[in-house]
mmCIF file of C-alpha atoms in Angstrom:
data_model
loop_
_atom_site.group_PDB
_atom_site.id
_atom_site.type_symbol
_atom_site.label_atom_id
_atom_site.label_comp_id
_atom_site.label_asym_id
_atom_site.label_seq_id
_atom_site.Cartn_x
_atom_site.Cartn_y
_atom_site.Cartn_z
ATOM 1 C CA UNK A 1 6.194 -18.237 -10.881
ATOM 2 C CA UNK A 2 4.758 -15.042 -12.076
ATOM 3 C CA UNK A 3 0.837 -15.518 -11.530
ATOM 4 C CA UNK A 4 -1.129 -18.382 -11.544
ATOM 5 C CA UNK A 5 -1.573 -20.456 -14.321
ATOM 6 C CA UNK A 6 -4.170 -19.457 -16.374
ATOM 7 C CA UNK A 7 -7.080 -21.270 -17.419
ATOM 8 C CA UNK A 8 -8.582 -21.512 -21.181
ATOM 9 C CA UNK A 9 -11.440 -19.323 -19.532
ATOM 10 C CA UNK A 10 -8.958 -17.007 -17.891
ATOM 11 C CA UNK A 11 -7.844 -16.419 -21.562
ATOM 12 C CA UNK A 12 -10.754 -16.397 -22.768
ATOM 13 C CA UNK A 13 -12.024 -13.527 -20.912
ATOM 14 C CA UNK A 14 -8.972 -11.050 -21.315
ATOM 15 C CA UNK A 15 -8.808 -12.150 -24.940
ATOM 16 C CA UNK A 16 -12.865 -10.922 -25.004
ATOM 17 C CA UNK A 17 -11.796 -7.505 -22.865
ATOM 18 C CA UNK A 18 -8.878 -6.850 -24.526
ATOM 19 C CA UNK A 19 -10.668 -6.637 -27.706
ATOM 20 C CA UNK A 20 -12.146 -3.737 -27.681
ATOM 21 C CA UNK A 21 -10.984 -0.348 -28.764
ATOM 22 C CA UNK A 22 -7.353 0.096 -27.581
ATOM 23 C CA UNK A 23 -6.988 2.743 -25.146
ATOM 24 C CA UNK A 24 -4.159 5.712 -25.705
ATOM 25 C CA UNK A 25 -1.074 3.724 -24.327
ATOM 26 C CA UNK A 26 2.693 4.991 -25.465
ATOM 27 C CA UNK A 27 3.683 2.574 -28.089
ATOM 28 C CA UNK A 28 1.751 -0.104 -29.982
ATOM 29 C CA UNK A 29 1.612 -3.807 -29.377
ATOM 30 C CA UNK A 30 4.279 -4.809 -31.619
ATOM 31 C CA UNK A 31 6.535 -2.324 -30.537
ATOM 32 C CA UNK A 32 5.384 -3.089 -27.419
ATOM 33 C CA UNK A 33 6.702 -6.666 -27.523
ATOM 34 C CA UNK A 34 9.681 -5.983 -29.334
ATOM 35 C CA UNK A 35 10.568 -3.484 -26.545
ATOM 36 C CA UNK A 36 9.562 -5.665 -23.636
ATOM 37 C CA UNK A 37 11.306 -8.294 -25.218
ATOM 38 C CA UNK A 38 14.512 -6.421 -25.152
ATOM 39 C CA UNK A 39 14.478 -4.857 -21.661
ATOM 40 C CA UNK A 40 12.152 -6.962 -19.225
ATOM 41 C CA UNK A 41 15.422 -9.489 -18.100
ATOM 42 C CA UNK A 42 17.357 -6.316 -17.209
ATOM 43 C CA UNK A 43 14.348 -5.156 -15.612
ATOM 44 C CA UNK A 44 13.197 -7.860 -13.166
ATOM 45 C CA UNK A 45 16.729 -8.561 -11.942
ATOM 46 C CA UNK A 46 16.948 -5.345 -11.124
ATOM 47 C CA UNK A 47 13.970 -5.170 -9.407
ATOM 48 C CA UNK A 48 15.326 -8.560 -7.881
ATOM 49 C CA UNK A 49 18.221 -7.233 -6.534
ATOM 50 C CA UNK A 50 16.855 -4.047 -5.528
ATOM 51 C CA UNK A 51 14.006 -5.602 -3.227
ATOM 52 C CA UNK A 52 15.375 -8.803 -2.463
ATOM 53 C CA UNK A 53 12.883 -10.652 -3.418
ATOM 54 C CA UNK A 54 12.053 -12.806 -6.606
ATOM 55 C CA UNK A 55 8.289 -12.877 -5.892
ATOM 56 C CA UNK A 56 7.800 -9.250 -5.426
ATOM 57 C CA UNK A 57 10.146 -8.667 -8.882
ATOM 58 C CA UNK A 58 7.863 -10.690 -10.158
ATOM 59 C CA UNK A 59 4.570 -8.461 -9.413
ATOM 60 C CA UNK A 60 6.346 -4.985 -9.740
ATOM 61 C CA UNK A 61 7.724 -5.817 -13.448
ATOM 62 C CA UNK A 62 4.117 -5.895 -14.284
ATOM 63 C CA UNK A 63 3.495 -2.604 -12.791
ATOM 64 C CA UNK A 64 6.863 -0.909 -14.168
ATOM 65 C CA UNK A 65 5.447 -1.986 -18.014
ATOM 66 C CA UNK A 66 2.057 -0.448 -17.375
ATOM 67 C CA UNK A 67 2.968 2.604 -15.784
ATOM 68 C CA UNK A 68 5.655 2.884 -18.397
ATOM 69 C CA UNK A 69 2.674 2.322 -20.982
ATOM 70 C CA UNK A 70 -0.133 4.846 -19.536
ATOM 71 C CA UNK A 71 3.339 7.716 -19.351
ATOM 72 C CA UNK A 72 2.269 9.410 -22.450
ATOM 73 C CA UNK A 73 5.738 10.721 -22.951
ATOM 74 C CA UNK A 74 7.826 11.114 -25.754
ATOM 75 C CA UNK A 75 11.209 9.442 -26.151
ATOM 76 C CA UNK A 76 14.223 10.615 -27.741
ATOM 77 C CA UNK A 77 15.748 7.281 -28.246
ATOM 78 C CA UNK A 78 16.398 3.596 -27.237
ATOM 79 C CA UNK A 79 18.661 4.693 -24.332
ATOM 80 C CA UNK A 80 16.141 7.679 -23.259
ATOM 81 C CA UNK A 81 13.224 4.923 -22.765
ATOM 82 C CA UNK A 82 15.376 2.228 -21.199
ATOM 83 C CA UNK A 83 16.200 5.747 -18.457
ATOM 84 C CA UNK A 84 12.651 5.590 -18.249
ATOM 85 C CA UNK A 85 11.832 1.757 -17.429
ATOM 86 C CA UNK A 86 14.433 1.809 -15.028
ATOM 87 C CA UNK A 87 13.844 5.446 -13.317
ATOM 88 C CA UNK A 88 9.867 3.743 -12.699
ATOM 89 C CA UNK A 89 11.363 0.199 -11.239
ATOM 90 C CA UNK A 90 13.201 2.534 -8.927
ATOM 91 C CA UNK A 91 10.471 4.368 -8.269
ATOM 92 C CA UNK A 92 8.091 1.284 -7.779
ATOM 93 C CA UNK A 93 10.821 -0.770 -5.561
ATOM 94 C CA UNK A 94 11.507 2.240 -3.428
ATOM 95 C CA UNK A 95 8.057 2.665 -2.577
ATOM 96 C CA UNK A 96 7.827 -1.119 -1.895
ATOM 97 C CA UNK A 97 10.765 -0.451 0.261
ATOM 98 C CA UNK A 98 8.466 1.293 2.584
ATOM 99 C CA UNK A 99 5.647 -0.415 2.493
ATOM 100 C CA UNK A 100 7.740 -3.392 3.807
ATOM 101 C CA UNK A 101 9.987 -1.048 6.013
ATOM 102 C CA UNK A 102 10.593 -2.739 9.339
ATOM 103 C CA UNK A 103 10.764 -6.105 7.901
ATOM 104 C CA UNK A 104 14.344 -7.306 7.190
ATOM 105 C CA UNK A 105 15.096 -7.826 3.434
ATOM 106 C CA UNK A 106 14.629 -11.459 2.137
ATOM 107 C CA UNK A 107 17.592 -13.148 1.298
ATOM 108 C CA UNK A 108 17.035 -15.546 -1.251
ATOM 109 C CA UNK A 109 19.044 -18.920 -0.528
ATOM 110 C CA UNK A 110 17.188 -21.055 -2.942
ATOM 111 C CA UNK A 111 19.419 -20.143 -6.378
ATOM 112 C CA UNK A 112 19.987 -22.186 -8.600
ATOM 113 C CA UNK A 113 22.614 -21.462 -10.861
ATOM 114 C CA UNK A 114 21.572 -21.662 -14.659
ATOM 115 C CA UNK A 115 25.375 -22.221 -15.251
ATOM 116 C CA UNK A 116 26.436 -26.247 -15.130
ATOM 117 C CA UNK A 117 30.028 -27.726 -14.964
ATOM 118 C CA UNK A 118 33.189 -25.505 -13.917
ATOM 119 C CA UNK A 119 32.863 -23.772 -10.319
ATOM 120 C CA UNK A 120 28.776 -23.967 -9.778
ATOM 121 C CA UNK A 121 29.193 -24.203 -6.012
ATOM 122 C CA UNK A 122 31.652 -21.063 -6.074
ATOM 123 C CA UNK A 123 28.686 -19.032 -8.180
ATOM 124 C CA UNK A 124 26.227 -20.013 -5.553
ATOM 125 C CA UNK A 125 28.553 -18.801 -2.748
ATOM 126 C CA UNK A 126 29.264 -15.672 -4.593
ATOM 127 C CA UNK A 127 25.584 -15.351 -5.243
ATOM 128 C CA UNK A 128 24.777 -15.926 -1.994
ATOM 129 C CA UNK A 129 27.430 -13.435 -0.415
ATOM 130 C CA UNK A 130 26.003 -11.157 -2.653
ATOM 131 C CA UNK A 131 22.320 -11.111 -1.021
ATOM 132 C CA UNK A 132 23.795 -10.918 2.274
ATOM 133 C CA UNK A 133 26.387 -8.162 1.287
ATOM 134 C CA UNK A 134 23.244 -6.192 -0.285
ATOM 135 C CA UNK A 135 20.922 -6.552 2.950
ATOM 136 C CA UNK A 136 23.199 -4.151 4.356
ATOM 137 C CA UNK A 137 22.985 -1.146 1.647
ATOM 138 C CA UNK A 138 20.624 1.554 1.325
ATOM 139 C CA UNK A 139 18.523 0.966 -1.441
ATOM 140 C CA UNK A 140 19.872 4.000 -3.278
ATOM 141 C CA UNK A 141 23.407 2.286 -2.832
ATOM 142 C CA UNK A 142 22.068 -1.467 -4.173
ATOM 143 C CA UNK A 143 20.387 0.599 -6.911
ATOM 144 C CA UNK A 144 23.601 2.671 -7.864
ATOM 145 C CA UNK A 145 25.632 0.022 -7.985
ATOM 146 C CA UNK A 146 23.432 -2.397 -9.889
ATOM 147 C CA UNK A 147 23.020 0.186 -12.293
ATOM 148 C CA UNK A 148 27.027 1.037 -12.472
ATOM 149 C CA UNK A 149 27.989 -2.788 -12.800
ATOM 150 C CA UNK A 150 25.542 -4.781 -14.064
ATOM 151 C CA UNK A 151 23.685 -2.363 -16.605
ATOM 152 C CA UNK A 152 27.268 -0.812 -17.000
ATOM 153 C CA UNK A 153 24.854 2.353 -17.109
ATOM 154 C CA UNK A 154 26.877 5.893 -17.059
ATOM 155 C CA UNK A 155 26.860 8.548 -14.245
ATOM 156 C CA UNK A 156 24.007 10.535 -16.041
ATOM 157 C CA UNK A 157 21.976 7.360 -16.808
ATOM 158 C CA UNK A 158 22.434 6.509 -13.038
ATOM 159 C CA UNK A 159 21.284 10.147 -12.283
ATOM 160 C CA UNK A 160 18.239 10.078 -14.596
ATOM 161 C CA UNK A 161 16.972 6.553 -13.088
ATOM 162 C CA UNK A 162 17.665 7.849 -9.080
ATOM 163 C CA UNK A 163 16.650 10.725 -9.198
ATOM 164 C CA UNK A 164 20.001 12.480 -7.957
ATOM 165 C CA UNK A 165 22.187 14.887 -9.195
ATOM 166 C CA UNK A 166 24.737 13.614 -11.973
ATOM 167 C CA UNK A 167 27.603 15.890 -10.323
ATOM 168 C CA UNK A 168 26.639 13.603 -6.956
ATOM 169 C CA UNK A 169 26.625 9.909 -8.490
ATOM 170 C CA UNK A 170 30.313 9.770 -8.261
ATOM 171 C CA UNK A 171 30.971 10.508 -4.880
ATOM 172 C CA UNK A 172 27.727 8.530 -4.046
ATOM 173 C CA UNK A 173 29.224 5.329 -6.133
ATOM 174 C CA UNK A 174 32.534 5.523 -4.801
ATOM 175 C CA UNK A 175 31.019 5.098 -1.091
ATOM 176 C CA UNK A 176 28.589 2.399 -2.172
ATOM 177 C CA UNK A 177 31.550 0.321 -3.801
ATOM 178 C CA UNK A 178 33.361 0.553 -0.910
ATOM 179 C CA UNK A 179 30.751 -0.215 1.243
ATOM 180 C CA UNK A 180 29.841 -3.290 -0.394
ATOM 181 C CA UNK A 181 33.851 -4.308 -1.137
ATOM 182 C CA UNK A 182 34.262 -4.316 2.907
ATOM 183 C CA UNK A 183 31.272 -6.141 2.845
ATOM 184 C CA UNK A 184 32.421 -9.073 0.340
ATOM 185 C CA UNK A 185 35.287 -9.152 1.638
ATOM 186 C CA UNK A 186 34.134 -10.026 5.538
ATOM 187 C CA UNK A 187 35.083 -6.604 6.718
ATOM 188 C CA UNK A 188 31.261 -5.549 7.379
ATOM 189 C CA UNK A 189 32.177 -1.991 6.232
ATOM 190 C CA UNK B 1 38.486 15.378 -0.281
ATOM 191 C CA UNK B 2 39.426 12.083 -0.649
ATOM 192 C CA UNK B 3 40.123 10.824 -4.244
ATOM 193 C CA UNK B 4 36.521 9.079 -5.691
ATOM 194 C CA UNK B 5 37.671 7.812 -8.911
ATOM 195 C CA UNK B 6 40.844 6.380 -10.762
ATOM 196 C CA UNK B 7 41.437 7.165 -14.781
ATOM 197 C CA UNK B 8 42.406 3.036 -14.513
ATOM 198 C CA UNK B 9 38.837 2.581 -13.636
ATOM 199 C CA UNK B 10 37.444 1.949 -16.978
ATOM 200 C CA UNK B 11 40.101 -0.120 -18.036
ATOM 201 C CA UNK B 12 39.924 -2.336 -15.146
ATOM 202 C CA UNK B 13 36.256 -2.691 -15.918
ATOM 203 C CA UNK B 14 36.719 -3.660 -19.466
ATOM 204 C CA UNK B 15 38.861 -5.928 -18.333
ATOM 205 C CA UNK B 16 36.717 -7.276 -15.940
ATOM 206 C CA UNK B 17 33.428 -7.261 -19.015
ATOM 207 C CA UNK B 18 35.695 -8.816 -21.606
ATOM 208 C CA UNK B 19 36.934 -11.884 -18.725
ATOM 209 C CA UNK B 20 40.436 -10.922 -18.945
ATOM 210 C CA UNK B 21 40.790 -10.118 -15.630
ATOM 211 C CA UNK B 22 42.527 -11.201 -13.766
ATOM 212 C CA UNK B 23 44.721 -13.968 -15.506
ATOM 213 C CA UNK B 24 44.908 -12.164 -18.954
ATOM 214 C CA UNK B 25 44.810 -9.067 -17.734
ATOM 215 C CA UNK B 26 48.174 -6.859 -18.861
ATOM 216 C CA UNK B 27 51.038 -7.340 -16.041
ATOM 217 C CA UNK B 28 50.995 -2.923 -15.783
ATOM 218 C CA UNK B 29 47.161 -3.338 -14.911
ATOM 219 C CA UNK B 30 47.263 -5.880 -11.895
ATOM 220 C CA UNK B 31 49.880 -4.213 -10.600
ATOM 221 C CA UNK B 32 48.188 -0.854 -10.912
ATOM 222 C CA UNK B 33 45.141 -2.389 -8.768
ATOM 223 C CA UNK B 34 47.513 -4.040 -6.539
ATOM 224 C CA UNK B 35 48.309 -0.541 -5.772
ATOM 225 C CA UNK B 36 44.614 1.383 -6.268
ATOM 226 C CA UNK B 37 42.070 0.839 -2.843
ATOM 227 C CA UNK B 38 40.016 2.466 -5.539
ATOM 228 C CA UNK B 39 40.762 -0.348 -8.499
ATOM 229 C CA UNK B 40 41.036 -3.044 -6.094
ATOM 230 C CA UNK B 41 37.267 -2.338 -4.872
ATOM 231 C CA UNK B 42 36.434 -2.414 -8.517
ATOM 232 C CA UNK B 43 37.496 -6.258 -9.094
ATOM 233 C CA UNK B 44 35.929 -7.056 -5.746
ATOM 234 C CA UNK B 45 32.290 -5.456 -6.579
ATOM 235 C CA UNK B 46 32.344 -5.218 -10.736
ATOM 236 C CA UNK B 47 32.786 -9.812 -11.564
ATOM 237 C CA UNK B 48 30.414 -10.758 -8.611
ATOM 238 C CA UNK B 49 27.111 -8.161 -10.060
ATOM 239 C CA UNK B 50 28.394 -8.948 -13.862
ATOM 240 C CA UNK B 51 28.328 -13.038 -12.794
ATOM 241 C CA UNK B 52 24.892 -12.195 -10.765
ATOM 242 C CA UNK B 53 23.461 -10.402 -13.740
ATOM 243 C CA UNK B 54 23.532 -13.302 -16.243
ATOM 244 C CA UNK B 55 22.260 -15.555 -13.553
ATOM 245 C CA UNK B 56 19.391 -13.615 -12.553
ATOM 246 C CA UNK B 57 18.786 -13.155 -16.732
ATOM 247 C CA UNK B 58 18.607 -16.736 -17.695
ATOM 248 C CA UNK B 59 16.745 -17.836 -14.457
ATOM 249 C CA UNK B 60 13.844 -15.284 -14.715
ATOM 250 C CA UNK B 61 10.715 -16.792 -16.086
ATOM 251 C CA UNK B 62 8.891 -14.242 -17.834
ATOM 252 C CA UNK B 63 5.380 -13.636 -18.419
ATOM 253 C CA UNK B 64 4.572 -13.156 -21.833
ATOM 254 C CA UNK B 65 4.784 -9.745 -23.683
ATOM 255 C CA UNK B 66 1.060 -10.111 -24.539
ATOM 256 C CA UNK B 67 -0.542 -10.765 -21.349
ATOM 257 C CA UNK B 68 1.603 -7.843 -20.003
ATOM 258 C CA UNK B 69 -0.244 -5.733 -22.955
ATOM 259 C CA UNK B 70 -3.981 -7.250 -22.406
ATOM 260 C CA UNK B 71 -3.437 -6.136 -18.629
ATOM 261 C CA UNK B 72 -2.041 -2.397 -19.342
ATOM 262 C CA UNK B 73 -5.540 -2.376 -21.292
ATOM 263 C CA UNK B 74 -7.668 -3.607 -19.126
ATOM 264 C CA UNK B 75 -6.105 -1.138 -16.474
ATOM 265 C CA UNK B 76 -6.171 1.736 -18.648
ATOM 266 C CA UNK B 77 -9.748 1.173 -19.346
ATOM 267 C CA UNK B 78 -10.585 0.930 -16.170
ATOM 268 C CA UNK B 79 -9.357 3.858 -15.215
ATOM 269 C CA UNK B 80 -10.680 5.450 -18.158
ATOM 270 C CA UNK B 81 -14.131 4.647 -16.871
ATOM 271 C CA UNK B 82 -13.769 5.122 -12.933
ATOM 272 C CA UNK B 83 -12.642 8.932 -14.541
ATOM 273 C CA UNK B 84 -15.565 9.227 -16.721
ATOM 274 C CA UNK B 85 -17.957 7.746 -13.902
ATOM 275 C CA UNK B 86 -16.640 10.471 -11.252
ATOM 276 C CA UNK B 87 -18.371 13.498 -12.163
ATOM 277 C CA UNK B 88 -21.660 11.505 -12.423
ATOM 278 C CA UNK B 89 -20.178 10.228 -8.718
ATOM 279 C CA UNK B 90 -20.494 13.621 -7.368
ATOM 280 C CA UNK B 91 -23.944 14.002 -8.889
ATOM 281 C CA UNK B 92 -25.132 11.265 -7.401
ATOM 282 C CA UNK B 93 -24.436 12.387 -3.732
ATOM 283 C CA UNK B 94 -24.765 16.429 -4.348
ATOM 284 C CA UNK B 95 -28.611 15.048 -5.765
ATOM 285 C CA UNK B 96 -29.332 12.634 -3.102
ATOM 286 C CA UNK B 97 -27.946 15.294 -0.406
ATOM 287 C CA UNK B 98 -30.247 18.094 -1.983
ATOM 288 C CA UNK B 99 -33.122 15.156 -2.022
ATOM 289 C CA UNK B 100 -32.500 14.574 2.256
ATOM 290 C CA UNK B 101 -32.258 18.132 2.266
ATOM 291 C CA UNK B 102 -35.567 18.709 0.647
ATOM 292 C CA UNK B 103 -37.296 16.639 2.564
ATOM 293 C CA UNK B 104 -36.251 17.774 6.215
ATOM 294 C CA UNK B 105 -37.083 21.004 5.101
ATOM 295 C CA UNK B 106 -40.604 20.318 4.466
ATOM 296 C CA UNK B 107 -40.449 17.932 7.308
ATOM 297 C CA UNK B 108 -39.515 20.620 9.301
ATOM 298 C CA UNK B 109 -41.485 23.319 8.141
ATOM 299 C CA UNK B 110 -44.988 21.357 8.131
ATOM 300 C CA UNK B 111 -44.544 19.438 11.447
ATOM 301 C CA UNK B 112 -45.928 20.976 13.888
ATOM 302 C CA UNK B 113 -44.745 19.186 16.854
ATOM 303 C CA UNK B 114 -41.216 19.016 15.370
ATOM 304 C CA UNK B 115 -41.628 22.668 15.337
ATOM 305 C CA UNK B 116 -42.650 23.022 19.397
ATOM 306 C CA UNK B 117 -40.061 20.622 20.411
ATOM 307 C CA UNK B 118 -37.072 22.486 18.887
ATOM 308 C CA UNK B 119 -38.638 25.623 20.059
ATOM 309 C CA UNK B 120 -37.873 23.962 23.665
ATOM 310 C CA UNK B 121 -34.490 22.832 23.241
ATOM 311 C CA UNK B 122 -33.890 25.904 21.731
ATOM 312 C CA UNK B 123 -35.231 27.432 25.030
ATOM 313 C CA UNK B 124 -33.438 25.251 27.225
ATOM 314 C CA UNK B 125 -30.270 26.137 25.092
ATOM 315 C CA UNK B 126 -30.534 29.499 24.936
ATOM 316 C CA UNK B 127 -31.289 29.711 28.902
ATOM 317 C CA UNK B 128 -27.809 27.902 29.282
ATOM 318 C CA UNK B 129 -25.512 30.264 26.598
ATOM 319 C CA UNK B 130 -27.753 32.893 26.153
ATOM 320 C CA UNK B 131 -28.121 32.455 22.372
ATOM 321 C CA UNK B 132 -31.914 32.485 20.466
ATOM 322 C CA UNK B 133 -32.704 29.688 17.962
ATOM 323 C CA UNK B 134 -33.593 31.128 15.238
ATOM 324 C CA UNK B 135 -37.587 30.862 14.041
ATOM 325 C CA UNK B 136 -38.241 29.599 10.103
ATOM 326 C CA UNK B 137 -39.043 33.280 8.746
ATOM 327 C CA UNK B 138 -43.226 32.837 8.118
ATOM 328 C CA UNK B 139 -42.577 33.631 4.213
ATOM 329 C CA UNK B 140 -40.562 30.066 4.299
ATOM 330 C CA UNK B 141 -43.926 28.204 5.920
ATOM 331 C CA UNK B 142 -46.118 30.088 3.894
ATOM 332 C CA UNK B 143 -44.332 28.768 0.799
ATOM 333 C CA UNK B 144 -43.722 25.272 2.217
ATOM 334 C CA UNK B 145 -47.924 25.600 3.098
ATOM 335 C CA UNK B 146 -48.793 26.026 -0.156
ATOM 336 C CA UNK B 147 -46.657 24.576 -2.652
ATOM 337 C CA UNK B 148 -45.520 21.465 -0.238
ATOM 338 C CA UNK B 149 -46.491 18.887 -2.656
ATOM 339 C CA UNK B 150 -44.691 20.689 -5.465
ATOM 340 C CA UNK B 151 -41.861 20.460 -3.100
ATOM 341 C CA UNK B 152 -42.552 16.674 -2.432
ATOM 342 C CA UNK B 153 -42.780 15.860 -6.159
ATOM 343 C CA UNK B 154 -39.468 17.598 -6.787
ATOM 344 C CA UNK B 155 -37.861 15.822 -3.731
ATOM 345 C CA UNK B 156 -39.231 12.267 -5.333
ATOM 346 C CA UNK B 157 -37.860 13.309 -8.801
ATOM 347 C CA UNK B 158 -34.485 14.060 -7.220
ATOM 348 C CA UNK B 159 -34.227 10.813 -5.317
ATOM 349 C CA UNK B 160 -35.783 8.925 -8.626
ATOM 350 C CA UNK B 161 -33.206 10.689 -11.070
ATOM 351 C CA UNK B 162 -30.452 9.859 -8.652
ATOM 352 C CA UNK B 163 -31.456 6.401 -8.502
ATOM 353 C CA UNK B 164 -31.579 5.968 -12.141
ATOM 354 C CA UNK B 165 -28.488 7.265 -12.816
ATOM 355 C CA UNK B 166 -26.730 5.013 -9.962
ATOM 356 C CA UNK B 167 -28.560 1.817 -12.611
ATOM 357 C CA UNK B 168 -27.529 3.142 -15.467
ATOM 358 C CA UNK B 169 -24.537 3.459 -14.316
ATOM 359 C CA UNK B 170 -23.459 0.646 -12.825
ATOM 360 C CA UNK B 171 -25.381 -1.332 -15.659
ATOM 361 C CA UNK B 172 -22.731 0.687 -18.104
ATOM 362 C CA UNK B 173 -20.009 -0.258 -16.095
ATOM 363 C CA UNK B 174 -20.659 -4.082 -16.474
ATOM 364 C CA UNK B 175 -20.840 -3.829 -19.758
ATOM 365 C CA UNK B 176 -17.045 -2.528 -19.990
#
């Protein structure tokens, strides 16, 4: 789903280029992995939710690693880096916003839920309503509220990834929540 | 302004985390949302991203960690080396435009026809906006007289060095 699969060549080749001297990147490869490892689920569904569109998650998780890679900054902690990844995903889906501006937001209707057994076809729905429901919202307001409820960031995390003032992200949230409520709940808002 | 938040909030959201709500959820609490436009928007918004969340976790297919590292290197380096090759960029065309240069000016300067026939546009110009084209000052053809082919050997050697460089170059460049 991500790229195409590679061939022994394809490996073969990066394995050959990648061998060289490493260039000046934030972190190295093990920490790299571990890292990656930890954050890159969070990561691509928020980028998923955020464009609307698995595919192009797919492609800008990629970019969000590298960018975060070739920063150069330093980081304070766990929680100042994961600020980071998420404040260049925003960044990077934003920017894809506009390329694509004009064009209505995919809505994805082909999920599968992972989830077997007890209510699968109410998950779907709810899935489903979701997309539609998010269609609707700026992508400040999807972002906001992805971040709010399911990162369960705080108000200054939410600030440091948007870009907005931390006094603002509660007045902000409150009309994205009830935007999106009236939406769920047929009301159109 | 209109009330933006409830002090219930976070409880309702723990609630909501920890899958109490809203069958185990304390009596005081449901009625409290029952109550809160604020609280009630929460249980409508808060299950259906938490629920979305884990689905969109465990469906992801992820590339692995290492091919995400090999291709932040490759990308770094090549950046690295479009940087280092830019300077030598602007060398190129700053020694290929002094070369052209070089060469119109003695093209200019020892052509004598080329001479007469901008003499008469500049004539015909002039006659129309009453401005002179200005004649190469004679120390300029003297110079260009006599030390031409010094001038033509330099204008080779520019075009040569700028061609070698543009090899090396690029021959560098496949090499990374």
């Amino acid at each position: 789903m991500f790229t195409r699969d590679m061939t022994v060549s394809d490996i073969q080749r990066l394995q050959a280029e990648a061998a060289g001297p490493d260039v000046a990147l934030v972190m190295d490869e093990d920490t790299f992995r571990a890292f990656y490892d930890r954050t890159a689920r969070s990561v691509w569904a928020y980028l998923s939710r955020l464009t609307g569109d698995p595919h192009l998650a797919d492609d800008l998780l990629q970019d969000v690693y590298y960018r975060f890679l070739r920063a150069g900054a330093s980081y304070e902690s766990e929680a100042h880096r994961r600020n980071s990844l998420f404040r260049i995903a925003t960044n990077l889906a934003r920017d894809a916003y506009r390329r694509h501006r004009g064009r209505p937001l995919h809505v994805s209707e082909d999920i599968e839920p992972v989830a077997s057994g007890e209510d699968v076809a109410g998950r779907v729905q709810r899935q489903t309503d979701l997309s539609r429901a998010m269609v609707h919202l700026k992508p400040r307001e999807r972002a906001m509220l992805w971040l709010a409820y399911a990162e369960g960031s705080s108000h200054r995390e939410i600030a440091d990834a948007l870009g907005v003032k931390p006094g603002s992200v509660k007045l902000l949230l409150f009309r994205a929540r009830r935007r999106l409520a009236g939406l769920l709940k047929g009301g159109g808002a | 302004m209109s009330q933006v938040e409830c002090p219930f909030e976070a409880d309702v959201l723990t609630a909501v985390y920890t899958s109490r709500w809203p069958d185990r959820a304390e009596p005081e609490l449901r009625a409290h949302v029952a109550n809160c436009a604020i609280c009630a928007d929460v249980v409508a918004v808060a299950p259906v991203f938490e629920e979305d969340f884990e689905e969109a976790r465990a469906r992801v297919k992820l590339p692995d960690a290492g091919l995400i590292w090999w291709r932040a290197q490759l990308q770094a380096r090549a950046e690295a080396a479009r940087a280092a090759v830019r300077p030598i960029t602007v060398a190129q065309a700053v020694g290929f435009a002094a070369a052209v240069g070089v060469a119109g000016a003695i093209f200019g300067a020892t052509a004598t026809w080329f001479q007469e026939a901008l003499q008469w546009f500049g004539g015909a110009f002039s006659a129309m906006v009453s401005w002179r084209v200005p004649t190469i000052p004679p120390d300029i053809v003297d110079l260009v007289t006599t030390h031409g082919l010094w001038l033509v050997a330099g204008a080779v050697c520019f075009v040569l060095a700028t061609v070698a460089l543009y090899l090396a170059v690029r021959d560098q460049e496949r090499e990374t």
